[in-house]
């Protein structure tokens, strides 16, 4: 087997053959054992024991050294064993593999039982800081929740999730993490555009890690089936393990309210971050909303190129554009309403405490967004009395009409020398447009830049530029960049995957040798499926 190219830092870590996992989730919560992987409806359970299907030829093709180091496991010294363990071919000491049961609202409609249809958790591990992580294999074969799916994942979508969760982490945005990426040696059939064109793709398994994979939909399934005992069990587990600062002893109605409030705040922060960097999740169903306020389940996501509130990369959402860029903040609230409905029994069916919390979302989000916009433009603080609302609204109106590349526009603004005139700066910003702005647009940009420079000068703050450079990434994982890593990986070359991983480790830094990943989307990518348009097929 070819050794992966990822270099591992010197770690004093547990050898893989000594790895031992814990099982808090399955020990504390109701579940079912020994029931096999036949697709079915499950009742009164939060998990089902299920064995991964051992793949024919597991092969490690990439891993995240800093995660291996954090988790204290030595992957480097035995890549073959790593491939066996992180594809489920070889059982791990202490592991009770399981699939989670959950439901969810998909595209606005209650979809009933969903669950981990192709994800199998192995168990938990404490990191070097004593934080607990669950390790989960995505694409390890059928589970009771696979419905019509096959339980597998293809290399294409696994590379996308592997890269994007790490890119997100390095952007400073809450997310699940990647640990390893393996090929399975199996052929998988996928009808990518749901038009009858079935293609064979390479199977792959991502081992991902998170403090918890519980979703809003994990609560909804119990509410839908009036499983009040399990609902309370799950809430108490989530609060005591993942929100320990909220509780000493038994959670009360007050605790549940504080928890919901904190989750609402975390969710609002998460979406404000997405909007800041132009990330479109594209499938914000309630089963894809983390109970920790993290980005979870990377499917047909994308990154804004031309600024457009209505943009979504999700082919199946083109009609309604429910999960378009501009809708994300209000969809998050819609999802919080669904969760509030689900956890109502914890409040003895009194809606008031939940409504109180929900009513905080819109003002909170507005403040977060104004702070975000202020940081993106280098203001010390958002101040309505100094005209900041008008100043920022005018810029965002300009973006809507001029549609520059969102990332490049803000990065060019961030990198501009302080003594540039508005005219010179407007000139430099031309490079951020796919279609050159007309005369009128140019004039309005010069006017805005003049007002903005005055506002920055009035702050007299030496940190303005540094603040902008920390808010406006130079490198984001545009779909065409991920696709280059996928194309090469599908041909057995993992060097692009590694190069892209490395570039995305420092998204706010200038990396002159990687300028090719920081420019406008190239023409070839405009028409290529997988660059502007994707589906959930994975
Ligand atoms: P997603 O929108 O990708 O998060 O998936 C929605 C639901 O479909 C979840 O319950 C997944 O486990 C399930 N699912 C997606 N792909 C597959 C597959 N290939 N096999 C089985 N279940 C799947
Ligand atoms: Mg999902």
Coordinates of C-alpha atoms and ligand atoms in Angstrom, one line a residue:
X1 CA 0.0 0.0 0.0
X2 CA 1.3 3.5 -0.9
X3 CA 1.9 5.5 2.3
X4 CA -0.3 8.6 2.5
X5 CA 1.6 11.8 1.8
X6 CA 0.2 13.7 4.8
X7 CA 3.1 14.2 7.3
X8 CA 2.4 13.5 10.9
X9 CA 3.9 15.7 13.6
X10 CA 5.9 13.9 16.3
X11 CA 3.2 12.7 18.7
X12 CA 3.4 10.6 21.8
X13 CA 0.1 9.0 21.0
X14 CA -1.7 5.7 21.6
X15 CA -0.8 3.1 19.0
X16 CA -3.9 2.1 17.1
X17 CA -3.8 -1.5 18.3
X18 CA -4.2 -0.1 21.8
X19 CA -7.0 2.2 21.0
X20 CA -10.0 1.8 23.4
X21 CA -13.3 3.7 23.0
X22 CA -15.9 4.6 25.6
X23 CA -19.7 4.3 25.2
X24 CA -21.5 7.0 27.2
X25 CA -24.2 7.6 24.6
X26 CA -25.3 4.0 24.3
X27 CA -24.9 3.4 28.1
X28 CA -26.9 6.3 29.2
X29 CA -29.7 6.3 26.6
X30 CA -32.4 3.8 25.5
X31 CA -31.4 1.9 22.4
X32 CA -31.7 -1.5 20.8
X33 CA -29.1 -4.3 20.5
X34 CA -28.8 -7.2 18.2
X35 CA -31.5 -6.2 15.8
X36 CA -29.3 -6.2 12.6
X37 CA -29.3 -3.7 9.8
X38 CA -32.6 -4.4 8.1
X39 CA -34.3 -1.1 7.2
X40 CA -37.3 -0.5 9.5
X41 CA -39.2 1.8 11.8
X42 CA -37.7 1.9 15.3
X43 CA -39.6 2.9 18.4
X44 CA -38.6 4.2 21.9
X45 CA -34.9 4.2 21.0
X46 CA -32.2 6.7 20.4
X47 CA -29.8 4.3 18.7
X48 CA -29.6 0.9 17.2
X49 CA -26.6 -1.4 17.4
X50 CA -25.3 -2.0 13.9
X51 CA -22.0 -3.5 12.6
X52 CA -20.2 -1.7 9.8
X53 CA -20.0 -3.7 6.5
X54 CA -16.3 -4.5 6.1
X55 CA -15.0 -3.1 2.8
X56 CA -13.1 -5.2 0.4
X57 CA -9.9 -3.2 0.2
X58 CA -9.6 -0.4 2.7
X59 CA -7.0 2.2 2.0
X60 CA -6.1 5.3 3.9
X61 CA -5.7 8.2 1.5
X62 CA -5.6 11.3 3.8
X63 CA -5.8 12.2 7.5
X64 CA -5.8 15.3 9.6
X65 CA -2.6 15.2 11.7
X66 CA -3.7 17.9 14.2
X67 CA -6.9 15.9 14.9
X68 CA -4.9 12.7 15.3
X69 CA -2.6 14.6 17.7
X70 CA -5.5 16.1 19.6
X71 CA -7.2 12.7 20.0
X72 CA -3.9 11.2 21.0
X73 CA -3.9 8.5 18.4
X74 CA -0.9 7.4 16.3
X75 CA -2.1 7.0 12.7
X76 CA 1.2 7.6 11.0
X77 CA 3.0 4.5 12.3
X78 CA 0.4 2.0 10.9
X79 CA -1.6 3.4 8.0
X80 CA -2.9 -0.1 7.1
X81 CA -4.4 -0.7 10.5
X82 CA -5.8 2.9 10.4
X83 CA -7.5 2.0 7.2
X84 CA -9.0 -1.1 8.8
X85 CA -10.2 0.6 11.9
X86 CA -11.5 3.7 10.3
X87 CA -13.6 1.9 7.7
X88 CA -15.0 -0.6 10.2
X89 CA -13.1 -3.6 8.8
X90 CA -11.5 -4.2 12.2
X91 CA -13.4 -3.7 15.5
X92 CA -12.0 -1.4 18.1
X93 CA -11.7 -2.3 21.8
X94 CA -14.7 -1.1 23.8
X95 CA -16.7 -0.1 20.7
X96 CA -20.4 -0.8 20.4
X97 CA -21.1 0.5 16.8
X98 CA -24.5 2.2 16.5
X99 CA -26.6 4.3 14.2
X100 CA -28.6 7.2 15.7
X101 CA -32.3 7.5 15.3
X102 CA -33.7 10.8 14.4
X103 CA -36.4 12.4 12.3
X104 CA -36.6 15.8 10.6
X105 CA -38.3 18.4 8.6
X106 CA -37.0 18.3 5.0
X107 CA -37.6 21.3 2.8
X108 CA -40.3 22.4 5.2
X109 CA -42.2 19.1 5.5
X110 CA -42.2 16.6 8.3
X111 CA -40.3 13.6 6.9
X112 CA -40.8 11.1 9.7
X113 CA -38.0 8.7 10.7
X114 CA -34.6 9.5 9.0
X115 CA -31.7 8.5 11.3
X116 CA -28.1 7.6 10.4
X117 CA -28.7 5.9 7.1
X118 CA -25.1 5.6 6.2
X119 CA -23.2 6.7 9.4
X120 CA -22.1 4.4 12.1
X121 CA -20.6 5.7 15.4
X122 CA -17.8 3.7 16.9
X123 CA -17.8 5.2 20.3
X124 CA -16.1 8.0 22.2
X125 CA -12.6 9.1 23.0
X126 CA -11.2 11.8 25.3
X127 CA -8.8 14.2 23.8
X128 CA -5.6 15.6 25.4
X129 CA -7.7 18.4 26.9
X130 CA -10.2 15.9 28.4
X131 CA -12.9 16.9 25.9
X132 CA -15.0 13.9 24.7
X133 CA -15.4 13.2 20.9
X134 CA -17.6 10.7 19.1
X135 CA -15.9 9.0 16.2
X136 CA -18.3 8.2 13.3
X137 CA -17.8 6.4 10.0
X138 CA -19.8 7.9 7.1
X139 CA -20.4 5.4 4.4
X140 CA -19.8 2.2 6.3
X141 CA -22.8 0.3 5.1
X142 CA -26.6 -0.2 5.6
X143 CA -28.2 0.5 9.0
X144 CA -31.9 0.3 10.1
X145 CA -32.2 3.9 8.9
X146 CA -31.0 3.4 5.4
X147 CA -34.5 3.4 3.9
X148 CA -34.0 3.2 0.1
X149 CA -30.3 4.1 0.4
X150 CA -27.4 1.7 0.2
X151 CA -25.5 3.0 3.3
X152 CA -22.4 3.9 1.3
X153 CA -20.7 7.1 0.3
X154 CA -18.7 8.0 -2.8
X155 CA -15.2 9.5 -2.9
X156 CA -16.5 12.7 -4.4
X157 CA -18.8 13.6 -1.5
X158 CA -16.4 12.3 1.1
X159 CA -13.6 14.5 -0.2
X160 CA -16.0 17.4 -0.1
X161 CA -16.9 16.8 3.6
X162 CA -13.3 16.0 4.6
X163 CA -12.0 19.2 3.1
X164 CA -14.9 21.5 4.1
X165 CA -15.2 20.6 7.7
X166 CA -11.5 21.4 8.2
X167 CA -11.7 24.6 6.1
X168 CA -14.6 25.7 8.3
X169 CA -12.6 25.0 11.5
X170 CA -9.7 27.1 10.3
X171 CA -12.0 29.9 9.4
X172 CA -13.0 29.9 13.1
X173 CA -16.5 28.5 12.5
X174 CA -18.0 25.8 14.7
X175 CA -18.1 22.5 12.9
X176 CA -17.7 18.8 13.1
X177 CA -14.2 17.7 12.2
X178 CA -12.5 15.2 9.9
X179 CA -10.0 12.6 11.1
X180 CA -9.4 10.1 8.2
X181 CA -10.4 9.5 4.6
X182 CA -10.3 6.0 3.2
X183 CA -11.1 4.3 0.0
X184 CA -13.1 1.1 0.4
X185 CA -12.2 -0.6 -2.9
X186 CA -15.9 -1.0 -3.6
X187 CA -17.8 0.3 -6.7
X188 CA -20.8 2.5 -5.9
X189 CA -23.6 3.4 -8.3
X190 CA -25.0 6.9 -8.3
X191 CA -27.5 8.7 -10.5
X192 CA -26.0 12.2 -9.7
X193 CA -28.6 14.4 -11.4
X194 CA -31.5 12.0 -10.8
X195 CA -32.0 11.6 -14.6
X196 CA -31.4 7.9 -15.1
X197 CA -27.7 8.3 -15.9
X198 CA -26.2 5.9 -13.4
X199 CA -22.4 6.1 -13.0
X200 CA -20.0 3.9 -11.1
X201 CA -18.0 5.8 -8.5
X202 CA -15.4 4.8 -6.0
X203 CA -16.6 4.1 -2.5
X204 CA -15.0 6.0 0.4
X205 CA -15.5 6.4 4.2
X206 CA -14.9 9.5 6.1
X207 CA -14.2 9.1 9.8
X208 CA -15.5 12.3 11.3
X209 CA -15.4 13.5 14.9
X210 CA -17.7 15.7 17.0
X211 CA -18.5 16.4 20.6
X212 CA -22.0 15.2 19.6
X213 CA -23.9 14.3 16.5
X214 CA -27.3 14.9 18.1
X215 CA -29.5 17.0 15.9
X216 CA -32.8 19.0 16.2
X217 CA -34.4 16.0 14.5
X218 CA -33.2 13.7 17.4
X219 CA -35.8 15.5 19.6
X220 CA -38.4 15.7 16.9
X221 CA -38.7 12.0 16.4
X222 CA -39.6 11.4 20.1
X223 CA -42.1 14.3 20.0
X224 CA -43.7 12.9 16.9
X225 CA -44.2 9.5 18.6
X226 CA -45.1 10.9 22.0
X227 CA -42.0 9.2 23.5
X228 CA -41.8 11.6 26.4
X229 CA -39.5 9.4 28.5
X230 CA -36.9 9.3 25.7
X231 CA -37.3 13.0 25.0
X232 CA -36.5 13.9 28.6
X233 CA -33.7 11.3 28.7
X234 CA -32.1 12.8 25.6
X235 CA -32.5 16.4 26.8
X236 CA -31.0 15.6 30.2
X237 CA -28.1 13.8 28.6
X238 CA -27.4 16.6 26.1
X239 CA -27.5 19.2 28.9
X240 CA -25.5 17.4 31.5
X241 CA -22.8 16.3 29.0
X242 CA -22.6 19.2 26.6
X243 CA -24.0 22.2 28.5
X244 CA -22.7 21.2 32.0
X245 CA -22.4 24.9 33.1
X246 CA -26.2 25.1 33.0
X247 CA -26.9 22.5 35.5
X248 CA -26.0 21.1 38.9
X249 CA -28.2 18.2 39.8
X250 CA -31.4 17.5 37.9
X251 CA -32.4 19.8 35.1
X252 CA -35.5 21.9 35.8
X253 CA -37.8 23.9 33.5
X254 CA -35.5 26.8 34.0
X255 CA -32.5 24.7 32.9
X256 CA -34.4 23.6 29.8
X257 CA -35.1 27.2 29.0
X258 CA -31.5 28.3 29.5
X259 CA -30.4 25.5 27.3
X260 CA -32.7 26.4 24.5
X261 CA -31.6 30.0 24.8
X262 CA -28.0 29.1 24.6
X263 CA -28.6 26.9 21.6
X264 CA -30.5 29.7 19.9
X265 CA -27.6 32.0 20.5
X266 CA -25.1 29.5 19.2
X267 CA -27.2 28.9 16.1
X268 CA -27.5 32.6 15.4
X269 CA -23.7 33.0 15.8
X270 CA -23.2 30.1 13.5
X271 CA -25.4 31.5 10.7
X272 CA -23.8 35.0 11.1
X273 CA -20.4 33.3 10.5
X274 CA -21.8 31.5 7.4
X275 CA -23.0 34.8 6.1
X276 CA -19.7 36.5 6.8
X277 CA -17.7 34.0 4.7
X278 CA -20.4 33.4 2.1
X279 CA -21.0 29.7 3.0
X280 CA -24.3 28.2 1.8
X281 CA -25.1 25.0 3.6
X282 CA -27.8 24.2 1.1
X283 CA -29.7 21.5 3.1
X284 CA -30.7 23.2 6.3
X285 CA -33.2 20.5 7.2
X286 CA -33.8 20.0 10.9
X287 CA -32.0 16.7 10.8
X288 CA -28.9 18.7 9.7
X289 CA -29.0 21.2 12.6
X290 CA -26.5 20.4 15.3
X291 CA -27.6 20.5 19.0
X292 CA -24.3 22.2 19.7
X293 CA -24.7 25.0 17.0
X294 CA -22.1 23.5 14.8
X295 CA -22.0 23.1 11.0
X296 CA -22.9 19.5 10.4
X297 CA -23.5 17.3 7.3
X298 CA -21.7 18.8 4.4
X299 CA -23.7 17.9 1.3
X300 CA -24.2 20.1 -1.8
X301 CA -22.9 23.2 0.0
X302 CA -21.2 26.1 -1.8
X303 CA -19.5 29.4 -1.4
X304 CA -20.9 32.6 -2.8
X305 CA -19.0 33.8 -5.8
X306 CA -21.1 36.5 -7.5
X307 CA -22.9 38.1 -4.6
X308 CA -26.5 37.0 -4.8
X309 CA -28.9 36.6 -1.9
X310 CA -30.9 34.1 -4.0
X311 CA -28.0 31.8 -4.8
X312 CA -28.0 28.1 -3.9
X313 CA -25.8 25.4 -5.3
X314 CA -28.5 22.8 -4.6
X315 CA -30.0 21.7 -7.9
X316 CA -33.1 20.3 -6.2
X317 CA -33.8 23.6 -4.5
X318 CA -33.6 25.8 -7.6
X319 CA -37.4 26.3 -7.7
X320 CA -38.1 27.4 -4.1
X321 CA -34.6 28.5 -3.1
X322 CA -35.5 27.7 0.4
X323 CA -31.9 27.2 1.5
X324 CA -30.4 30.1 -0.6
X325 CA -27.7 32.3 0.9
X326 CA -30.1 35.1 1.9
X327 CA -32.6 32.8 3.5
X328 CA -30.2 31.0 5.9
X329 CA -30.8 33.4 8.9
X330 CA -34.5 33.0 8.8
X331 CA -34.4 29.3 8.1
X332 CA -32.4 28.8 11.2
X333 CA -35.2 30.4 13.2
X334 CA -37.8 28.3 11.4
X335 CA -35.8 25.3 12.5
X336 CA -35.6 26.5 16.1
X337 CA -39.4 26.8 16.1
X338 CA -39.5 23.1 15.1
X339 CA -37.2 22.2 17.9
X340 CA -39.2 24.3 20.3
X341 CA -42.4 22.4 19.3
X342 CA -40.6 19.1 19.9
X343 CA -39.3 20.0 23.4
X344 CA -42.6 21.5 24.5
X345 CA -43.4 18.4 26.8
X346 CA -40.3 19.4 28.9
X347 CA -42.1 22.6 29.7
X348 CA -45.4 20.9 30.7
X349 CA -46.8 22.1 27.4
X350 CA -46.5 25.7 28.4
X351 CA -45.3 27.6 25.3
X352 CA -44.4 30.9 27.1
X353 CA -40.7 30.1 28.1
X354 CA -40.0 28.9 24.6
X355 CA -41.7 31.9 22.9
X356 CA -39.7 34.3 25.2
X357 CA -36.5 32.7 23.9
X358 CA -37.6 32.6 20.2
X359 CA -38.5 36.3 20.3
X360 CA -34.9 37.1 21.0
X361 CA -33.6 35.6 17.8
X362 CA -34.3 38.4 15.3
X363 CA -32.9 41.3 17.3
X364 CA -29.9 39.1 18.3
X365 CA -29.2 38.2 14.7
X366 CA -29.6 41.8 13.6
X367 CA -27.0 42.9 16.1
X368 CA -24.6 40.0 15.1
X369 CA -25.0 40.8 11.5
X370 CA -24.3 44.5 12.0
X371 CA -21.2 43.7 14.1
X372 CA -20.1 41.3 11.3
X373 CA -20.6 43.9 8.6
X374 CA -18.7 46.4 10.8
X375 CA -15.8 43.9 11.2
X376 CA -15.8 43.2 7.4
X377 CA -15.4 46.9 6.7
X378 CA -12.9 47.6 9.4
X379 CA -15.1 49.7 11.7
X380 CA -14.1 49.7 15.4
X381 CA -17.8 49.2 16.3
X382 CA -21.2 49.5 14.6
X383 CA -22.6 52.8 15.6
X384 CA -26.0 54.0 14.3
X385 CA -25.4 57.5 15.6
X386 CA -22.4 57.8 13.3
X387 CA -24.4 56.8 10.2
X388 CA -23.2 53.2 10.1
X389 CA -26.5 51.8 9.2
X390 CA -26.7 53.9 6.0
X391 CA -23.0 53.4 5.2
X392 CA -23.3 49.6 5.5
X393 CA -26.7 49.3 3.9
X394 CA -25.4 51.3 0.9
X395 CA -22.5 48.9 0.4
X396 CA -24.7 45.8 0.6
X397 CA -27.1 47.4 -1.9
X398 CA -24.2 48.0 -4.1
X399 CA -23.2 44.3 -3.8
X400 CA -26.6 43.3 -4.8
X401 CA -26.6 45.3 -8.0
X402 CA -22.9 45.0 -8.9
X403 CA -22.6 41.3 -8.0
X404 CA -18.8 41.2 -7.4
X405 CA -17.1 38.1 -6.2
X406 CA -18.0 38.2 -2.4
X407 CA -14.7 36.9 -1.1
X408 CA -12.4 38.7 -3.5
X409 CA -14.3 42.0 -3.1
X410 CA -13.9 42.1 0.7
X411 CA -10.3 40.8 0.6
X412 CA -9.3 43.4 -1.9
X413 CA -10.9 46.1 0.3
X414 CA -9.0 44.6 3.3
X415 CA -5.6 44.6 1.6
X416 CA -5.8 48.1 0.1
X417 CA -3.1 50.5 1.2
X418 CA -4.5 53.1 3.6
X419 CA -3.4 56.0 1.5
X420 CA -5.1 54.8 -1.7
X421 CA -7.6 57.3 -3.1
X422 CA -11.2 56.2 -3.6
X423 CA -10.5 56.2 -7.3
X424 CA -7.4 54.0 -7.1
X425 CA -9.2 51.6 -4.8
X426 CA -12.3 51.4 -7.1
X427 CA -9.8 50.6 -9.8
X428 CA -8.3 47.8 -7.8
X429 CA -11.7 46.4 -7.0
X430 CA -12.5 46.0 -10.7
X431 CA -10.6 42.7 -10.5
X432 CA -13.3 41.3 -8.2
X433 CA -16.1 41.5 -10.8
X434 CA -17.2 38.8 -13.2
X435 CA -19.0 41.5 -15.3
X436 CA -17.3 44.9 -15.2
X437 CA -19.5 47.5 -13.4
X438 CA -21.0 50.2 -15.6
X439 CA -20.2 53.9 -15.4
X440 CA -22.9 54.6 -12.8
X441 CA -21.9 51.7 -10.6
X442 CA -18.3 52.8 -10.7
X443 CA -19.3 56.3 -9.6
X444 CA -21.4 55.0 -6.8
X445 CA -18.5 52.8 -5.6
X446 CA -16.1 55.7 -5.7
X447 CA -18.6 57.7 -3.7
X448 CA -19.1 54.9 -1.1
X449 CA -15.3 54.4 -0.8
X450 CA -14.9 58.1 -0.1
X451 CA -17.4 58.0 2.7
X452 CA -16.0 54.8 4.1
X453 CA -12.5 56.2 4.2
X454 CA -13.6 59.2 6.1
X455 CA -15.4 56.9 8.6
X456 CA -12.3 54.8 9.0
X457 CA -10.1 57.8 9.5
X458 CA -12.5 59.2 12.1
X459 CA -12.0 56.0 14.1
X460 CA -8.2 56.7 14.0
X461 CA -7.7 53.0 14.6
X462 CA -4.5 51.4 13.5
X463 CA -6.2 47.9 13.7
X464 CA -8.8 48.5 11.0
X465 CA -6.9 46.7 8.3
X466 CA -5.9 43.8 10.6
X467 CA -9.6 43.5 11.7
X468 CA -10.7 43.3 8.1
X469 CA -8.1 40.7 7.2
X470 CA -9.3 38.5 10.1
X471 CA -12.9 38.8 9.0
X472 CA -12.5 38.5 5.2
X473 CA -10.8 35.2 4.2
X474 CA -8.5 35.2 1.2
X475 CA -9.1 31.4 0.6
X476 CA -12.4 29.7 0.8
X477 CA -13.2 26.2 -0.5
X478 CA -15.0 27.2 -3.7
X479 CA -16.6 24.2 -5.3
X480 CA -14.3 24.3 -8.3
X481 CA -11.3 24.0 -5.9
X482 CA -12.8 21.0 -4.2
X483 CA -13.5 19.6 -7.6
X484 CA -9.8 19.8 -8.6
X485 CA -9.0 17.7 -5.5
X486 CA -11.7 15.2 -6.4
X487 CA -10.7 14.9 -10.0
X488 CA -7.1 14.1 -9.0
X489 CA -8.2 11.8 -6.2
X490 CA -10.5 9.8 -8.5
X491 CA -7.4 9.2 -10.7
X492 CA -5.3 8.1 -7.7
X493 CA -3.5 11.3 -7.2
X494 CA -4.0 12.7 -3.6
X495 CA -1.5 15.5 -3.9
X496 CA -4.1 18.1 -4.8
X497 CA -6.2 17.0 -1.8
X498 CA -3.3 17.6 0.4
X499 CA -2.3 20.9 -1.2
X500 CA -5.9 22.2 -0.8
X501 CA -6.1 21.0 2.8
X502 CA -2.9 22.9 3.5
X503 CA -4.0 26.1 1.8
X504 CA -7.3 26.0 3.7
X505 CA -5.4 25.7 7.0
X506 CA -4.5 29.4 6.8
X507 CA -7.5 31.0 5.1
X508 CA -6.8 34.5 6.3
X509 CA -3.0 34.6 5.4
X510 CA -1.5 35.7 2.2
X511 CA 0.0 32.7 0.6
X512 CA 1.5 34.1 -2.6
X513 CA 2.6 30.7 -3.9
X514 CA -1.1 29.6 -3.8
X515 CA -2.6 32.7 -5.5
X516 CA -4.2 30.4 -8.0
X517 CA -6.8 29.4 -5.3
X518 CA -7.6 33.1 -4.4
X519 CA -8.9 34.4 -7.7
X520 CA -12.2 34.6 -9.5
X521 CA -13.9 31.4 -10.5
X522 CA -12.3 30.4 -13.8
X523 CA -14.5 30.2 -17.0
X524 CA -14.2 26.4 -17.2
X525 CA -15.9 26.0 -13.9
X526 CA -19.0 27.9 -14.9
X527 CA -20.6 25.1 -16.8
X528 CA -19.0 22.1 -15.1
X529 CA -21.5 20.1 -12.9
X530 CA -20.1 20.0 -9.4
X531 CA -18.8 23.6 -9.5
X532 CA -22.0 25.7 -9.6
X533 CA -24.7 23.1 -9.3
X534 CA -24.7 20.0 -7.1
X535 CA -27.3 17.5 -5.8
X536 CA -27.6 15.6 -2.6
X537 CA -26.4 12.4 -4.4
X538 CA -23.4 11.3 -2.4
Ligands
LIG1 P1 -28.6 14.3 4.3 O1 -29.5 15.3 3.7 O2 -27.4 13.9 3.3 O3 -28.0 14.7 5.6 O4 -29.4 12.9 4.4 C1 -30.7 12.8 4.8 C2 -31.0 11.4 5.2 O5 -30.8 10.4 4.2 C3 -30.2 10.9 6.4 O6 -31.1 10.1 7.2 C4 -29.1 10.0 5.8 O7 -28.6 9.1 6.6 C5 -29.9 9.4 4.6 N1 -29.0 9.0 3.5 C6 -28.3 9.8 2.7 N2 -27.6 9.1 1.8 C7 -27.8 7.8 2.1 C8 -27.3 6.5 1.6 N3 -26.5 6.5 0.5 N4 -27.8 5.4 2.2 C9 -28.6 5.4 3.2 N5 -29.1 6.6 3.7 C10 -28.7 7.7 3.2
LIG2 MG1 -28.0 14.7 7.3

